[in-house]
């Protein structure tokens, strides 16, 4: 299993004049010890090909790119598919790496205020709505394959595919594989070991995330609407949250998974060099934690 870095762990979510310069982001990833990473959002480093050049300069293998899409909002869907073209063009220009296009539903403003719905059907899509979502996922996945890339779908809280039941419905209605995010699966109500075992044959990418359930529960109790603020408080350094990640990594080793596992510790956007360096230090420790766990597993990997 290969360990990569996620841009969100360094406070990068979208192109922003207040964020770190693209070359500094890649340098920080390399300085933290990573040799592979997901691309930053399309446009962050410049036109397609700019991120590839920076990755090559810093010895980073491009693992994939995250592509958020409002599958249930026709107007925003059209806009998002235009943005998707730049993301796919970036992936196409990367000669190394698995070329994984990570699709994720963007949900809605209502879902942002009502995260981790569980089995509550109040804000879930009805059968027709969910069918329209999975039909669109199938169309986009096939389009991605025709371009020589690998589609993957990322279940995510505060979206229409967040609970294990919704993931099962997606898997039953599509042929797309999954990006298995330990944090989102757990916050969505799933047991990460059980879900991984159930979906193993449909998992082609992994995000390693540790989370604090109490932060989510408190946000729900207080009906907080500042999702971007409290969400950064949910993610914990690996091994310091509520998830049994040591056991999960052992399970991964036994399963024979040989793909990429990207470390994600979502944090507030960074706006200074000092904040970027601080984020890089935390991510260096996350990588060291994973390696220590791996060394302690049978076979030392």
PDB file of C-alpha atoms in Angstrom, residues 1-4 29-36 208 238 246 249 263 283-297 300-301:
ATOM      1  CA  UNK A   1       0.000   0.000   0.000  1.00  0.00           C
ATOM      2  CA  UNK A   2       1.258   3.435  -0.964  1.00  0.00           C
ATOM      3  CA  UNK A   3       0.660   6.453   1.285  1.00  0.00           C
ATOM      4  CA  UNK A   4      -0.191   9.829  -0.234  1.00  0.00           C
ATOM      5  CA  UNK A  29       4.028  17.925   0.831  1.00  0.00           C
ATOM      6  CA  UNK A  30       7.489  16.723  -0.150  1.00  0.00           C
ATOM      7  CA  UNK A  31       9.092  18.213   2.964  1.00  0.00           C
ATOM      8  CA  UNK A  32       6.561  16.308   5.086  1.00  0.00           C
ATOM      9  CA  UNK A  33       7.865  13.073   3.579  1.00  0.00           C
ATOM     10  CA  UNK A  34       5.202  12.237   1.002  1.00  0.00           C
ATOM     11  CA  UNK A  35       6.115  10.912  -2.415  1.00  0.00           C
ATOM     12  CA  UNK A  36       2.603  10.944  -3.816  1.00  0.00           C
ATOM     13  CA  UNK A 208      -7.316   7.718   5.851  1.00  0.00           C
ATOM     14  CA  UNK A 238      -4.292   9.982  12.997  1.00  0.00           C
ATOM     15  CA  UNK A 246      -4.637   0.598  13.800  1.00  0.00           C
ATOM     16  CA  UNK A 249      -4.634  -0.750   8.715  1.00  0.00           C
ATOM     17  CA  UNK A 263      -3.950  10.832   4.486  1.00  0.00           C
ATOM     18  CA  UNK A 283       1.127  15.850   8.234  1.00  0.00           C
ATOM     19  CA  UNK A 284       4.707  14.695   8.718  1.00  0.00           C
ATOM     20  CA  UNK A 285       3.629  13.231  12.069  1.00  0.00           C
ATOM     21  CA  UNK A 286       0.577  11.599  10.458  1.00  0.00           C
ATOM     22  CA  UNK A 287       2.799   9.898   7.910  1.00  0.00           C
ATOM     23  CA  UNK A 288       5.182   8.740  10.629  1.00  0.00           C
ATOM     24  CA  UNK A 289       2.222   7.330  12.583  1.00  0.00           C
ATOM     25  CA  UNK A 290       1.082   5.274   9.600  1.00  0.00           C
ATOM     26  CA  UNK A 291       4.594   3.974   8.999  1.00  0.00           C
ATOM     27  CA  UNK A 292       5.022   2.968  12.654  1.00  0.00           C
ATOM     28  CA  UNK A 293       1.750   1.052  12.514  1.00  0.00           C
ATOM     29  CA  UNK A 294       2.773  -0.628   9.272  1.00  0.00           C
ATOM     30  CA  UNK A 295       6.134  -1.652  10.732  1.00  0.00           C
ATOM     31  CA  UNK A 296       4.342  -3.320  13.624  1.00  0.00           C
ATOM     32  CA  UNK A 297       2.121  -5.426  11.378  1.00  0.00           C
ATOM     33  CA  UNK A 300       6.317  -5.246   8.501  1.00  0.00           C
ATOM     34  CA  UNK A 301       4.083  -3.662   5.861  1.00  0.00           C
TER      35      UNK A 301
END
